[in-house]
XYZ file of N, CA and C in Angstrom:
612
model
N 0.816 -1.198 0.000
C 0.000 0.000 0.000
C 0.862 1.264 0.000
N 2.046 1.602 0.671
C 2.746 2.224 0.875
C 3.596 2.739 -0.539
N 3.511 1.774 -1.373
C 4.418 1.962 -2.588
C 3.416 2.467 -3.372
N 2.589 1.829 -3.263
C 1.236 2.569 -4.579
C 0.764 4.119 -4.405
N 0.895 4.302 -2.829
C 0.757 5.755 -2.349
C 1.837 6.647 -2.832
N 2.903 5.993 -2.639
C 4.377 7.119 -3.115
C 4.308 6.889 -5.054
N 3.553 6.415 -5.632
C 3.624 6.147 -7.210
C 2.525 6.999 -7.445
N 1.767 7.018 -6.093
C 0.536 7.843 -6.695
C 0.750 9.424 -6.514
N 1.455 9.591 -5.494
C 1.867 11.233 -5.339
C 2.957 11.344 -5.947
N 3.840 10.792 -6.524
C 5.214 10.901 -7.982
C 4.489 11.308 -8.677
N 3.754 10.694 -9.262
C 3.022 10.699 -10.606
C 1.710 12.067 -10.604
N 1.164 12.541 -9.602
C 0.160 13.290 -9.843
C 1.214 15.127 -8.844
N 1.725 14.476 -8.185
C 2.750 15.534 -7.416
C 3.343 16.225 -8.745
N 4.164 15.336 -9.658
C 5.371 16.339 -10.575
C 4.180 16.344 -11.962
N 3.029 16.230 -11.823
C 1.901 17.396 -13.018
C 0.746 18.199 -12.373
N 0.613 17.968 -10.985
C -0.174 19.311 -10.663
C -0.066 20.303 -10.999
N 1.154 21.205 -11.145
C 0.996 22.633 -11.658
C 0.270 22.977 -13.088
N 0.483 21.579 -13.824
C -0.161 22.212 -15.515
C -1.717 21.161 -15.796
N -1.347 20.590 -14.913
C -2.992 19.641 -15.084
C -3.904 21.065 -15.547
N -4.162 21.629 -15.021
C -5.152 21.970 -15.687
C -4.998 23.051 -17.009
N -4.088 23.224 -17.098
C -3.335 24.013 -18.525
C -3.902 22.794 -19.932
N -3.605 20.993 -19.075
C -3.392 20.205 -19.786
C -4.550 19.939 -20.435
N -5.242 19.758 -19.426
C -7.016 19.617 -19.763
C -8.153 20.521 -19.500
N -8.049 22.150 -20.570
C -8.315 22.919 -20.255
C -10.287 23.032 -20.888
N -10.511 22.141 -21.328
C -11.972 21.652 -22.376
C -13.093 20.917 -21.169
N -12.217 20.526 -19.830
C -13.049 19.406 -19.258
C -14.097 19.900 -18.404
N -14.416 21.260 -18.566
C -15.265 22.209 -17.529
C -16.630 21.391 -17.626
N -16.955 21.892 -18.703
C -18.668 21.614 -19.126
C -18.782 19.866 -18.709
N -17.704 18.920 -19.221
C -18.191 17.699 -18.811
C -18.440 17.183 -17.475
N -17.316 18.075 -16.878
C -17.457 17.426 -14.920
C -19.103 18.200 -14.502
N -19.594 19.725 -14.684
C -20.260 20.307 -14.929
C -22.201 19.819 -14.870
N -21.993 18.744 -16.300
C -23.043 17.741 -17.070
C -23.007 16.547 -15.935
N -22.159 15.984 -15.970
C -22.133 14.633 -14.396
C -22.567 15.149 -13.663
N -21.713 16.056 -12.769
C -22.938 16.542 -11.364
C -23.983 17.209 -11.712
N -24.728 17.259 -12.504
C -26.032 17.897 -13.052
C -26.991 16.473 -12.994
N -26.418 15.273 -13.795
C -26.998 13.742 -13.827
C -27.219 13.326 -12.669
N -25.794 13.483 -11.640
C -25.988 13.129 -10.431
C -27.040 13.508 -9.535
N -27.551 14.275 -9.873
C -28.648 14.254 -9.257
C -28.695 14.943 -7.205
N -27.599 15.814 -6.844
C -27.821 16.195 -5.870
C -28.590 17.022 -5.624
N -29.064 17.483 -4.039
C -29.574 18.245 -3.863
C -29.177 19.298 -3.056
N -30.194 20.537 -2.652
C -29.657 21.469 -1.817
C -29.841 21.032 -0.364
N -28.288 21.198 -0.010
C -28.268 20.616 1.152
C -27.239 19.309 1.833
N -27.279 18.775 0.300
C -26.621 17.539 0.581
C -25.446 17.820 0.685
N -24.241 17.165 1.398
C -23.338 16.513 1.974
C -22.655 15.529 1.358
N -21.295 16.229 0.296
C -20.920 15.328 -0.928
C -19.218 15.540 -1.091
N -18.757 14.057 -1.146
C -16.996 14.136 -1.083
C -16.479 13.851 -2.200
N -15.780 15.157 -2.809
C -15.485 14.879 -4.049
C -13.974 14.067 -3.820
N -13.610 12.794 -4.220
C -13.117 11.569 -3.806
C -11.738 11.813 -4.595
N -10.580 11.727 -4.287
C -9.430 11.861 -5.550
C -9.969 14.256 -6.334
N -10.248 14.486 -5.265
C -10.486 15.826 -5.616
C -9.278 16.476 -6.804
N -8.041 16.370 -6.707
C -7.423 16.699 -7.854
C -7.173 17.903 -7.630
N -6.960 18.662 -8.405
C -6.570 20.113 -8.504
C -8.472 20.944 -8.239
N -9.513 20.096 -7.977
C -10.906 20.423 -7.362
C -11.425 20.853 -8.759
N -11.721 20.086 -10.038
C -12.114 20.813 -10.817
C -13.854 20.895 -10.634
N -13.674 19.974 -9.950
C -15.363 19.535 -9.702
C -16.221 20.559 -8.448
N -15.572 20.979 -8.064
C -16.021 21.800 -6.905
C -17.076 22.581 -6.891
N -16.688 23.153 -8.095
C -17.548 24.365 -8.352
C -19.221 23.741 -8.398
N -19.046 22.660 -9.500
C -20.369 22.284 -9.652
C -21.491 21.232 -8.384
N -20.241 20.983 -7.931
C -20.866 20.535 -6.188
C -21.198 21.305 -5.527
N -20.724 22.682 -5.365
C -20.931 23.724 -4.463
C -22.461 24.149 -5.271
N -22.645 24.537 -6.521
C -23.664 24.996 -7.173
C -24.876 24.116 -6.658
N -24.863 22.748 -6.564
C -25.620 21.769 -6.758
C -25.944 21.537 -5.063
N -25.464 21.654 -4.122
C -25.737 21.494 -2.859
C -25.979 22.802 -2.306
N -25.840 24.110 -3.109
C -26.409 25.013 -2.725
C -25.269 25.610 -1.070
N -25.191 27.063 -0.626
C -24.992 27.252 1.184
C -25.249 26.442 1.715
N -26.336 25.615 2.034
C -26.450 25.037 3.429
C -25.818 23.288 3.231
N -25.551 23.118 1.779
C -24.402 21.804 1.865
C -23.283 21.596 2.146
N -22.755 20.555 2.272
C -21.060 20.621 2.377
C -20.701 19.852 1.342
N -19.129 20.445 1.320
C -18.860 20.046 -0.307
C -17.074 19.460 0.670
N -16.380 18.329 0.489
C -15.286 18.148 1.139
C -14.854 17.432 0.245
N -13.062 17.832 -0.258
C -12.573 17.158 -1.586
C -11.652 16.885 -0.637
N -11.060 15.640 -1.280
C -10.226 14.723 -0.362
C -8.694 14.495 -1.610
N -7.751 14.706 -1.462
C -6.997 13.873 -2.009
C -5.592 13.651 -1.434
N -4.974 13.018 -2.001
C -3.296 12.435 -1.586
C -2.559 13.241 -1.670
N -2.080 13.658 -2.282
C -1.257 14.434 -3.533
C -1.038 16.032 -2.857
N -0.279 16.672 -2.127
C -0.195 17.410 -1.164
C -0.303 19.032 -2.552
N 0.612 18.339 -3.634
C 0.646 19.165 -4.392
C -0.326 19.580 -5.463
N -1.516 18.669 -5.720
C -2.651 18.741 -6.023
C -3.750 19.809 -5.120
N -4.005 19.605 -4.175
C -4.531 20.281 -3.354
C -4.104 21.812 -3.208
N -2.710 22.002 -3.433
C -1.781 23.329 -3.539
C -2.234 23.916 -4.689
N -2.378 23.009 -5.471
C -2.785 24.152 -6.795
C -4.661 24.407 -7.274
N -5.253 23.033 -6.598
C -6.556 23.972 -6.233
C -7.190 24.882 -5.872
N -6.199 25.218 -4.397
C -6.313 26.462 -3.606
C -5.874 27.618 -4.257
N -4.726 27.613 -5.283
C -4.262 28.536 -6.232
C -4.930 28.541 -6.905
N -6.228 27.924 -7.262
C -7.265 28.216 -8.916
C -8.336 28.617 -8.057
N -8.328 28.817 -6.349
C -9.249 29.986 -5.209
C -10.721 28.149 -5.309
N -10.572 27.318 -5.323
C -11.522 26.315 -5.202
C -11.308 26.072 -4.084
N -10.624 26.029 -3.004
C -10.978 26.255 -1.411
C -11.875 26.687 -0.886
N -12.383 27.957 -1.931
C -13.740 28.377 -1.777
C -14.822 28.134 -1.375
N -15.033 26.744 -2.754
C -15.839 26.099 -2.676
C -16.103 24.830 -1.410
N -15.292 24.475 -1.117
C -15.406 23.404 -0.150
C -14.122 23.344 1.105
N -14.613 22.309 1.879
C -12.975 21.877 2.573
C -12.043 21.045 1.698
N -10.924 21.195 2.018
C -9.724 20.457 1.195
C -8.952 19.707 2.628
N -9.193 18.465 2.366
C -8.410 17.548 2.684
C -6.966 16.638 2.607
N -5.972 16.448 2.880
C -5.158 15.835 2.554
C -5.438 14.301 3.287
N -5.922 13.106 2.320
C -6.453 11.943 3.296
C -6.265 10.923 1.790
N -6.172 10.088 2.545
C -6.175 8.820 1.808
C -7.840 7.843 2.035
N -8.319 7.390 0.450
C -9.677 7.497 0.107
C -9.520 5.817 0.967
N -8.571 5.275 0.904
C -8.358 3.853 1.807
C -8.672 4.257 3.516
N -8.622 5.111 4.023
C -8.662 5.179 5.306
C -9.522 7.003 5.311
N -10.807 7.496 5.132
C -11.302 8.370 5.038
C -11.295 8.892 6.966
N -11.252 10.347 7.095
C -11.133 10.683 8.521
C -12.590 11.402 8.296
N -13.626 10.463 8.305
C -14.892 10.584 8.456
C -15.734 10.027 9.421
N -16.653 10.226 9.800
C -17.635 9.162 10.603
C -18.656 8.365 9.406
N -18.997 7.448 10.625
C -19.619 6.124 9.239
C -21.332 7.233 8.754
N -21.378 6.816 8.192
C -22.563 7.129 6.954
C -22.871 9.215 7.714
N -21.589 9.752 7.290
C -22.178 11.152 7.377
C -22.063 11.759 6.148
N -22.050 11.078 5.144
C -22.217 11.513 3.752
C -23.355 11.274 3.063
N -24.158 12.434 2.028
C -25.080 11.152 1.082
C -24.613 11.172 -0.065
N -23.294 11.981 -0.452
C -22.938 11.156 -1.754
C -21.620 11.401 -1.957
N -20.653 10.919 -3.099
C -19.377 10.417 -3.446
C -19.275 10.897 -4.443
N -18.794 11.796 -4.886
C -18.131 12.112 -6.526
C -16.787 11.589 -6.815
N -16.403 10.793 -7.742
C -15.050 10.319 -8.117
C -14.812 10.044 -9.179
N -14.141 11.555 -9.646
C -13.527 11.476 -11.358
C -12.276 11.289 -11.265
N -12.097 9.887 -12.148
C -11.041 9.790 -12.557
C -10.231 8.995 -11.605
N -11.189 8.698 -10.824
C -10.513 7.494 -9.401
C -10.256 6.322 -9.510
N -10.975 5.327 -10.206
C -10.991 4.223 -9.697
C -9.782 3.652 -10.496
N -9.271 3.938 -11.678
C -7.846 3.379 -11.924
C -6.992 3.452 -11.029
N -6.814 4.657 -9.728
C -5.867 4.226 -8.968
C -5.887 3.794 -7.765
N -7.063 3.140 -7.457
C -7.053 2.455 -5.998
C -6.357 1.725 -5.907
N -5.639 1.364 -5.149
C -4.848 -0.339 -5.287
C -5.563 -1.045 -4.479
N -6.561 -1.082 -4.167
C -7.255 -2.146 -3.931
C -9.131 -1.532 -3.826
N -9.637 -2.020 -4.893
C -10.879 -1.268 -5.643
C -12.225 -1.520 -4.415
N -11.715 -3.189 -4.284
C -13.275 -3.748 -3.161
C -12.984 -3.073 -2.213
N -11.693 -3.158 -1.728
C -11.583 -2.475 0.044
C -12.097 -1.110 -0.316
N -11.520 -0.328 -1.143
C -11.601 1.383 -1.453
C -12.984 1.826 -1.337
N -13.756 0.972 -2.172
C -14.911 1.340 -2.482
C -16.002 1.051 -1.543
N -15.705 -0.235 -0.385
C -16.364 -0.337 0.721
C -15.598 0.860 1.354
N -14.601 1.503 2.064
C -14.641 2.242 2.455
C -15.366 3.471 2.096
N -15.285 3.768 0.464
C -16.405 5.265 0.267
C -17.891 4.708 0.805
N -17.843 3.425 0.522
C -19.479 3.080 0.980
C -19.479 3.303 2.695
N -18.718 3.037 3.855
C -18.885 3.765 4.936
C -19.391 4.813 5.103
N -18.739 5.509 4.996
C -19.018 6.598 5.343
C -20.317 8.075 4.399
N -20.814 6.829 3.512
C -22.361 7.441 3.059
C -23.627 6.890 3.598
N -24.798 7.437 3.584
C -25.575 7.027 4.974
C -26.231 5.652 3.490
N -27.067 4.854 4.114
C -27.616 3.816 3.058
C -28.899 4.552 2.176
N -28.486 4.197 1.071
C -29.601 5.099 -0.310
C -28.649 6.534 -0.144
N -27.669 6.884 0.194
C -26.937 7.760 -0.591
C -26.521 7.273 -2.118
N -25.192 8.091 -2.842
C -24.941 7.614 -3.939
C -23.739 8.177 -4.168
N -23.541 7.074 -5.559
C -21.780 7.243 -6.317
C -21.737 7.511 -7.684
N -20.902 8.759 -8.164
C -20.672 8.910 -9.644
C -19.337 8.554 -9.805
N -18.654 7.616 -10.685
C -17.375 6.909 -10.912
C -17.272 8.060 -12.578
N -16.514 8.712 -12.562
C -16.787 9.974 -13.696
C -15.493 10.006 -14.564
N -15.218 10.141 -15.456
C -14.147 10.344 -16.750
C -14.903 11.399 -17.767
N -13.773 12.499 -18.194
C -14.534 13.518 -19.038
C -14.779 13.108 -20.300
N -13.467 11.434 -20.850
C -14.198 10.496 -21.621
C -14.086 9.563 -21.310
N -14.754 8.904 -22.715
C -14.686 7.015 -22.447
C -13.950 6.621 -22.355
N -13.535 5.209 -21.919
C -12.667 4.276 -21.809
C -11.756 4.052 -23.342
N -12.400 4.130 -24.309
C -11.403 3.798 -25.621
C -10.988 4.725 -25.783
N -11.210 6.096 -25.944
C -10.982 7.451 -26.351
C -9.700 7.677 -24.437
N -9.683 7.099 -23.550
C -8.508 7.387 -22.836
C -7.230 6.225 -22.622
N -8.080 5.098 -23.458
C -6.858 4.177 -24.044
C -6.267 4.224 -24.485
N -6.598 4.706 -26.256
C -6.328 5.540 -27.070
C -5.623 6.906 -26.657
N -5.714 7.555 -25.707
C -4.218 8.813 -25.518
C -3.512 8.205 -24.555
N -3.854 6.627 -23.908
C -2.278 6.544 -23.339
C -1.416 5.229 -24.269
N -2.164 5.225 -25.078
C -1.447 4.008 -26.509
C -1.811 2.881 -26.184
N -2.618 2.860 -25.539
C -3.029 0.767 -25.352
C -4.245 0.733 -25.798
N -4.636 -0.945 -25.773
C -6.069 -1.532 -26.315
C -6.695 -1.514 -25.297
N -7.989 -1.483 -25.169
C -9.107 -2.086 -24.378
C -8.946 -3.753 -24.261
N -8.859 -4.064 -23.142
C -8.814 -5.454 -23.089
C -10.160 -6.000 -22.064
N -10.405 -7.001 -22.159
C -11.927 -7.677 -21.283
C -11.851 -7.154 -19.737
N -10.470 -7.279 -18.988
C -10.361 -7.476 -17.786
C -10.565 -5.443 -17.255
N -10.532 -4.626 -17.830
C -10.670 -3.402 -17.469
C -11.745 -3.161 -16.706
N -11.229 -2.786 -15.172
C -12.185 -3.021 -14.259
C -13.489 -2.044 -14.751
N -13.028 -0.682 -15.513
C -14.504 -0.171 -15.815
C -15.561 -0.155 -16.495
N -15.293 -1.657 -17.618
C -16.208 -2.702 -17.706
C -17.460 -2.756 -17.288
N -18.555 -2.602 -17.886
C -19.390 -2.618 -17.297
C -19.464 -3.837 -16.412
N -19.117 -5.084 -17.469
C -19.230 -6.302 -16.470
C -18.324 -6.877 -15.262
N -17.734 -5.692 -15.649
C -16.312 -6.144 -14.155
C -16.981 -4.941 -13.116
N -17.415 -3.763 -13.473
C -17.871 -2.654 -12.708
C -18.930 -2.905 -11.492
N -20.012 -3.680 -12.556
C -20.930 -3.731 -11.401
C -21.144 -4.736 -10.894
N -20.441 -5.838 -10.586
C -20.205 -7.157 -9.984
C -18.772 -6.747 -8.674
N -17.891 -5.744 -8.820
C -17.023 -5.008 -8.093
C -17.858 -3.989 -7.055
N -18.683 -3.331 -7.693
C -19.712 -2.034 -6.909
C -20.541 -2.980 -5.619
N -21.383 -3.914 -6.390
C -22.373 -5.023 -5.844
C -21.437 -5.422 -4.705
N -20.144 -5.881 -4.867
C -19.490 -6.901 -3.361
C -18.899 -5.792 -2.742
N -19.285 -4.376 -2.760
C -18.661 -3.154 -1.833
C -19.102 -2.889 -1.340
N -20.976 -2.766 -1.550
C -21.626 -2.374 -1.098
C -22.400 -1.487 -1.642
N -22.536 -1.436 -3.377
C -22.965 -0.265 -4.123
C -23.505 -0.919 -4.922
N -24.982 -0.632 -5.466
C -25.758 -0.751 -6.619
C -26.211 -0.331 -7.754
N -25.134 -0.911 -8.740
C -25.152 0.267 -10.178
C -26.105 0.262 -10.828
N -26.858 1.979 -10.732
C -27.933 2.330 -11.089
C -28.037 2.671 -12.580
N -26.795 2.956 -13.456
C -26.966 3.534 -14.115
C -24.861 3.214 -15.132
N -25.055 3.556 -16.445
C -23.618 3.069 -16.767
C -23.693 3.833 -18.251
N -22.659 4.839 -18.855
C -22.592 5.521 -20.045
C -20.889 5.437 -20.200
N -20.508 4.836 -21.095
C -19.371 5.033 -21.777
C -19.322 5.114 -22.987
N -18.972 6.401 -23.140
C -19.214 7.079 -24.779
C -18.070 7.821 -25.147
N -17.285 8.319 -26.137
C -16.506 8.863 -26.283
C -15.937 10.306 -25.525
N -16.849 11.079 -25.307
C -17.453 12.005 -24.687
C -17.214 12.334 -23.075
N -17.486 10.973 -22.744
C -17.906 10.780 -20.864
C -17.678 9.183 -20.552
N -17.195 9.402 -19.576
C -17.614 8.205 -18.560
C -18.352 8.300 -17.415
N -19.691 7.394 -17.108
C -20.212 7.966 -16.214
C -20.866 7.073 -15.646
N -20.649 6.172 -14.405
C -21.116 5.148 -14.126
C -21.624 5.485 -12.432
N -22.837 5.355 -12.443
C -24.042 5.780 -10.527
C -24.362 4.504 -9.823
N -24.412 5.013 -8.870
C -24.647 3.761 -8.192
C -25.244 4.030 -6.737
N -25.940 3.324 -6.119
C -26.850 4.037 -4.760
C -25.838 2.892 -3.842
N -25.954 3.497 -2.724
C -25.594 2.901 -1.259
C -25.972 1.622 -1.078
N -25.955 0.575 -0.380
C -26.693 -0.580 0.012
C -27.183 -0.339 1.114
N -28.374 -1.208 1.713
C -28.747 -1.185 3.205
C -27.619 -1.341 3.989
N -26.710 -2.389 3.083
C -25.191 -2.701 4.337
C -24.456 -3.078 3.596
N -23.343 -2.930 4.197
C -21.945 -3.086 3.545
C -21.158 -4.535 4.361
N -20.836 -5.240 3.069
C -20.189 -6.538 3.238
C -18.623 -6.306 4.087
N -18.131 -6.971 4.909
C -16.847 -6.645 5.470
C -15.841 -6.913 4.205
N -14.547 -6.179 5.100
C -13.759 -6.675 3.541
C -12.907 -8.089 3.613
């Protein structure tokens, strides 16, 4: 776990400053997801792998003042340059690991996570943990600004069967976490896969 954590802050630590220089088009799509997602005013929502917070804005819009909006990520230097694009604003910023959340159990009702689930190193444990700490019949958006072939395709590989975001690997993974996929779009465009809370969550 320890090694996947230091590969994961190498790797997102030395491109925080231009991430968003890099992917300067992805407004409107994170934007359109939390619009699908379906929150409300009021609600209580952790944007998961927060990133440089591009998502913030539209969580803050969507839960309205009296919600909370709390972006969580690893990456010390990610979080540094959120606060430099003034998205602190919008929510609390966390430095936490999505494996061990410094939450209480079900004080969330929902989970935003773009662009997460490729780097969990371990997807069932991860994802029962986001399922903790949302109350039961909360919910999960698993989000990409595109599809799976169209981000294969810019890192030079094929789509192969075993890709956990599969629909058929996705929601047989969601199901033993504790999450019920409501809903699944992979299009060139978006990735965008929902899913509601369970009554209970399986141990890991």
């Amino acid at each position: 776990m320890s090694d996947d954590r230091t590969h994961v802050q190498e790797f997102f630590g030395a491109r925080a400053a231009d991430w968003d220089r890099k992917f300067p088009g992805d407004g409107p799509a994170f934007a359109a997801a939390v619009a699908e997602f379906g929150l409300r005013p009021g609600d209580r929502v952790l944007d998961a792998g927060c990133g440089t917070g591009r998502a913030l804005s539209a969580l803050r819009a969507a839960v309205g003042p009296a919600g909370t909006v709390i972006g969580v990520d690893l990456t010390p230097e990610m979080l540094a340059a959120a606060v430099r694009a003034g998205r602190d604003a919008e929510g609390a910023l966390l430095l936490a690991d999505v494996a061990r959340l410094p939450l209480r159990n079900g004080c969330l009702d929902a989970v935003f996570g773009a662009g997460l689930i490729a780097h969990l190193p371990d997807p069932a444990g991860n994802l029962r943990e986001l399922a903790r700490v949302v109350r039961p019949g909360g919910r999960l958006a698993l989000f990409h600004p595109i599809g799976r072939a169209a981000l294969a395709a810019r890192h030079g590989r094929e789509l192969t069967p075993d890709d956990l975001r599969a629909e058929h690997n996705l929601g047989p993974l969601l199901a033993g976490s504790g999450w019920e996929m409501t809903s699944y779009a992979d299009e060139d465009a978006r990735f965008l896969a929902l899913a509601v809370r369970s009554a209970a969550v399986r141990s890991a």
